Short mmCIF file of C-alpha atoms in Angstrom, two decimals:
data_model
loop_
_atom_site.label_atom_id
_atom_site.label_comp_id
_atom_site.label_asym_id
_atom_site.label_seq_id
_atom_site.Cartn_x
_atom_site.Cartn_y
_atom_site.Cartn_z
CA MET A 1 123.03 16.04 94.06
CA SER A 2 123.25 12.61 92.43
CA LYS A 3 124.20 12.23 88.53
CA THR A 4 120.84 10.75 87.72
CA LYS A 5 119.16 14.11 89.57
CA ARG A 6 121.48 16.49 87.30
CA ILE A 7 120.26 14.45 84.19
CA LEU A 8 116.48 14.90 85.46
CA ARG A 9 116.54 18.62 85.95
CA ARG A 10 118.56 19.29 82.77
CA LEU A 11 115.60 17.24 81.16
CA LEU A 12 113.14 19.33 82.89
CA ILE A 13 115.09 22.46 81.86
CA VAL A 14 115.06 21.71 78.29
CA LEU A 15 111.46 20.67 78.04
CA GLY A 16 110.56 23.89 79.78
CA ILE A 17 112.45 25.62 77.04
CA LEU A 18 110.87 23.28 74.36
CA CYS A 19 107.48 24.58 76.05
CA VAL A 20 107.91 27.88 75.94
CA THR A 21 109.06 27.80 72.19
CA LEU A 22 106.06 26.02 71.07
CA LEU A 23 103.79 28.37 73.03
CA VAL A 24 105.90 31.63 71.25
CA ALA A 25 105.42 29.96 68.19
CA LEU A 26 102.07 29.58 68.29
CA LEU A 27 100.87 32.65 70.08
CA VAL A 28 102.83 35.50 68.54
CA PRO A 29 101.66 34.88 64.47
CA SER A 30 98.02 34.67 65.77
CA SER A 31 98.68 38.18 67.88
CA TYR A 32 99.63 39.55 64.81
CA VAL A 33 96.49 38.73 62.99
CA VAL A 34 94.51 40.29 65.84
CA LEU A 35 96.62 43.52 66.52
CA SER A 36 97.02 44.03 62.59
CA THR A 37 93.20 44.27 61.95
CA GLN A 38 91.56 45.53 65.44
CA SER A 39 91.53 48.94 64.27
CA ARG A 40 89.11 48.01 61.14
CA VAL A 41 86.79 46.26 63.36
CA LEU A 42 83.76 48.60 63.76
CA THR A 43 80.33 48.48 65.53
CA LEU A 44 76.78 48.99 64.10
CA GLU A 45 76.94 52.66 65.52
CA ASP A 46 80.20 53.69 63.54
CA THR A 47 80.26 55.06 60.19
CA LEU A 48 81.91 53.22 57.11
CA PRO A 49 84.91 54.65 55.66
CA GLU A 50 84.57 54.40 52.37
CA GLU A 51 81.67 52.76 50.29
CA VAL A 52 81.83 48.91 50.25
CA ASP A 53 80.59 46.64 47.48
CA CYS A 54 78.81 44.40 49.94
CA ILE A 55 78.25 43.05 53.41
CA LEU A 56 80.04 39.59 53.31
CA VAL A 57 77.98 37.06 55.69
CA LEU A 58 80.31 33.73 56.48
CA GLY A 59 78.29 30.78 56.99
CA CYS A 60 78.34 28.23 59.91
CA GLY A 61 76.72 24.98 61.08
CA VAL A 62 73.07 24.70 60.18
CA TYR A 63 71.22 21.67 62.19
CA SER A 64 69.36 19.22 60.64
CA ASP A 65 65.83 20.46 60.15
CA GLY A 66 67.35 23.48 58.36
CA SER A 67 67.62 25.61 60.99
CA PRO A 68 70.62 28.01 61.97
CA THR A 69 72.58 27.47 64.86
CA PRO A 70 72.80 30.27 67.46
CA MET A 71 76.37 31.54 65.84
CA LEU A 72 74.44 31.69 62.32
CA ALA A 73 71.67 33.11 63.28
CA ASP A 74 73.47 36.23 64.91
CA ARG A 75 75.47 36.53 61.51
CA LEU A 76 72.58 36.92 60.11
CA THR A 77 70.74 39.18 62.26
CA ARG A 78 74.13 41.68 62.09
CA GLY A 79 74.04 41.23 58.18
CA THR A 80 70.52 42.44 58.13
CA GLU A 81 70.74 45.40 60.49
CA LEU A 82 73.83 46.45 58.28
CA TYR A 83 71.81 46.21 55.24
CA GLN A 84 68.98 48.12 56.83
CA ALA A 85 71.44 50.51 57.84
CA GLY A 86 72.55 51.34 54.65
CA TRP A 87 75.92 50.17 54.81
CA ALA A 88 75.73 48.22 51.30
CA LYS A 89 72.98 47.68 48.51
CA LYS A 90 74.31 43.25 48.66
CA VAL A 91 74.77 40.90 50.97
CA LEU A 92 77.24 38.18 49.78
CA MET A 93 76.61 34.99 51.63
CA SER A 94 79.28 32.29 51.79
CA GLY A 95 78.83 28.98 52.92
CA ASP A 96 79.38 25.34 52.70
CA ASN A 97 76.72 23.23 50.50
CA ARG A 98 78.86 20.14 50.48
CA SER A 99 75.86 17.85 49.82
CA GLN A 100 72.37 17.51 49.35
CA TYR A 101 72.11 16.66 53.12
CA TYR A 102 73.94 19.86 54.20
CA ASN A 103 73.37 23.00 52.78
CA GLU A 104 74.47 26.20 54.50
CA LEU A 105 73.28 28.69 52.01
CA ALA A 106 69.88 27.28 51.71
CA THR A 107 69.20 28.38 55.32
CA MET A 108 71.11 31.59 55.01
CA HIS A 109 68.91 32.33 51.94
CA ARG A 110 65.79 31.51 53.47
CA VAL A 111 66.42 33.37 57.17
CA ALA A 112 68.10 36.56 55.02
CA LYS A 113 64.49 36.97 53.09
CA GLU A 114 62.53 36.15 56.44
CA LYS A 115 64.18 39.18 58.01
CA GLY A 116 63.20 41.44 55.01
CA ILE A 117 66.51 41.56 52.92
CA PRO A 118 65.02 41.74 49.03
CA ASN A 119 66.19 38.85 47.13
CA GLN A 120 67.53 40.65 44.09
CA ASP A 121 70.34 41.92 46.93
CA ILE A 122 70.97 38.50 48.25
CA VAL A 123 74.26 36.97 46.46
CA LEU A 124 75.23 33.51 47.25
CA ASP A 125 78.45 31.94 47.04
CA TYR A 126 78.09 28.06 47.63
CA ALA A 127 82.01 27.01 47.99
CA GLY A 128 82.73 29.06 50.73
CA LEU A 129 84.09 26.04 52.47
CA SER A 130 86.90 27.55 54.53
CA THR A 131 87.32 31.09 55.29
CA TYR A 132 90.32 31.62 52.99
CA ASP A 133 88.09 30.02 50.14
CA SER A 134 85.42 32.58 51.00
CA MET A 135 87.80 35.52 50.80
CA TYR A 136 89.40 34.43 47.74
CA ARG A 137 85.97 33.43 45.89
CA ALA A 138 84.75 36.74 46.94
CA ARG A 139 87.56 38.37 44.93
CA ASP A 140 88.07 36.44 41.99
CA ILE A 141 84.61 35.20 41.46
CA PHE A 142 82.39 38.21 42.76
CA GLY A 143 84.76 41.11 41.84
CA VAL A 144 85.04 41.88 45.73
CA LYS A 145 87.38 45.13 46.24
CA LYS A 146 85.82 46.77 49.24
CA VAL A 147 83.89 44.82 51.95
CA VAL A 148 82.05 44.57 55.33
CA ILE A 149 82.67 41.03 57.07
CA VAL A 150 80.16 39.84 59.11
CA THR A 151 81.32 36.97 61.55
CA GLN A 152 82.00 36.57 65.64
CA GLU A 153 84.54 38.25 66.83
CA TYR A 154 87.02 35.63 67.69
CA HIS A 155 86.75 34.91 63.79
CA LEU A 156 86.51 38.46 62.61
CA TYR A 157 90.32 39.43 62.83
CA ARG A 158 91.43 36.65 60.60
CA ALA A 159 88.73 37.42 57.91
CA ILE A 160 89.74 40.93 57.37
CA TYR A 161 93.52 39.76 57.75
CA LEU A 162 93.05 37.02 54.86
CA ALA A 163 90.78 39.71 53.03
CA ARG A 164 93.36 42.34 53.13
CA ALA A 165 96.13 40.11 52.31
CA LEU A 166 94.12 39.18 49.00
CA GLY A 167 94.12 42.53 48.11
CA MET A 168 90.59 43.97 49.46
CA GLU A 169 89.71 46.71 51.24
CA ALA A 170 87.95 45.18 54.53
CA TRP A 171 86.53 45.72 57.78
CA GLY A 172 84.51 43.83 59.65
CA VAL A 173 81.56 43.82 62.39
CA ALA A 174 80.98 41.17 65.28
CA ALA A 175 78.06 39.50 65.45
CA ASP A 176 78.27 38.63 69.17
CA GLY A 177 74.59 38.05 70.60
CA GLN A 178 75.23 35.65 73.04
CA ASN A 179 77.56 33.07 74.99
CA TYR A 180 78.41 30.15 72.88
CA ARG A 181 78.81 26.60 74.21
CA GLY A 182 82.27 25.26 73.70
CA GLN A 183 84.03 28.45 72.77
CA ILE A 184 87.13 28.20 74.77
CA LYS A 185 87.85 25.00 72.60
CA ARG A 186 86.65 27.43 69.41
CA ASP A 187 89.42 30.10 70.76
CA PHE A 188 92.30 27.84 70.60
CA ARG A 189 91.28 26.28 67.49
CA GLU A 190 91.21 29.69 66.05
CA ILE A 191 94.83 30.19 67.30
CA LEU A 192 96.08 27.38 65.06
CA ALA A 193 94.23 28.80 62.19
CA ARG A 194 95.38 32.03 62.21
CA ASP A 195 98.86 30.60 62.41
CA LYS A 196 97.77 28.46 59.35
CA ASP A 197 96.05 31.09 57.29
CA ILE A 198 99.42 33.31 57.45
CA LEU A 199 100.92 31.12 55.22
CA SER A 200 97.63 31.11 52.92
CA ALA A 201 98.07 34.79 52.75
CA ILE A 202 101.61 34.33 51.94
CA PHE A 203 101.26 31.13 49.25
CA GLN A 204 97.52 32.34 48.11
CA PRO A 205 96.96 28.88 46.76
CA LYS A 206 93.83 28.61 44.71
CA PRO A 207 90.80 27.77 46.32
CA THR A 208 89.13 24.15 46.68
CA TYR A 209 86.61 25.51 43.81
CA LEU A 210 87.14 28.32 41.54
CA GLY A 211 84.86 28.17 38.45
CA ASP A 212 84.21 31.59 35.96
CA PRO A 213 83.57 34.94 37.41
CA GLU A 214 79.91 36.02 38.21
CA GLU A 215 78.58 39.63 38.60
CA LEU A 216 77.52 40.38 42.21
CA THR A 217 73.66 40.42 41.57
CA GLY A 218 71.09 38.88 43.76
CA ALA A 219 69.79 35.20 43.98
CA SER A 220 67.18 33.81 41.89
#
């Protein structure tokens, strides 16, 4: 074997080791988040282990006409089902209201009322700009100590993990009503998000917006 080939072989070995190391570094923390919270993922048919303060429905995309994306629609449906089944007396909706042109909460509020949740039992958090922010604000703004979280399953593990890291008792119910376009890309991004939020759970920075505490009372 020539000297050039030996050098190339060694470079390929080193490159392979680096790739494996990077893969492990990405997958091990993400897997820990999933494995440590799996037992807290429930279904609508389960019995909730303890009485909770609220059902927390996490926001996601809305269309320009104000209608919910399929993922958000499924979250709102599942949240309504849990409310109607008596899992909690309040539904806390946390989402992004970054401008007058993009308002997840307006859509979530309207759809929840259309589905039959009384206005006085809907609580709105307009500054849920991330999963971490939503959990932090649920605890510090609304005084939530025990919660059932509603989102898609791939996202649910991280949400439960963050809630528990912030000192809340948390369970979750998945809202997977259909196959969603772009899910492979979303799953990959979630691995990175889990890795990042492990650091958030350790250092617990303040959310983007905090503010004064509010009672867990219905929307006006």
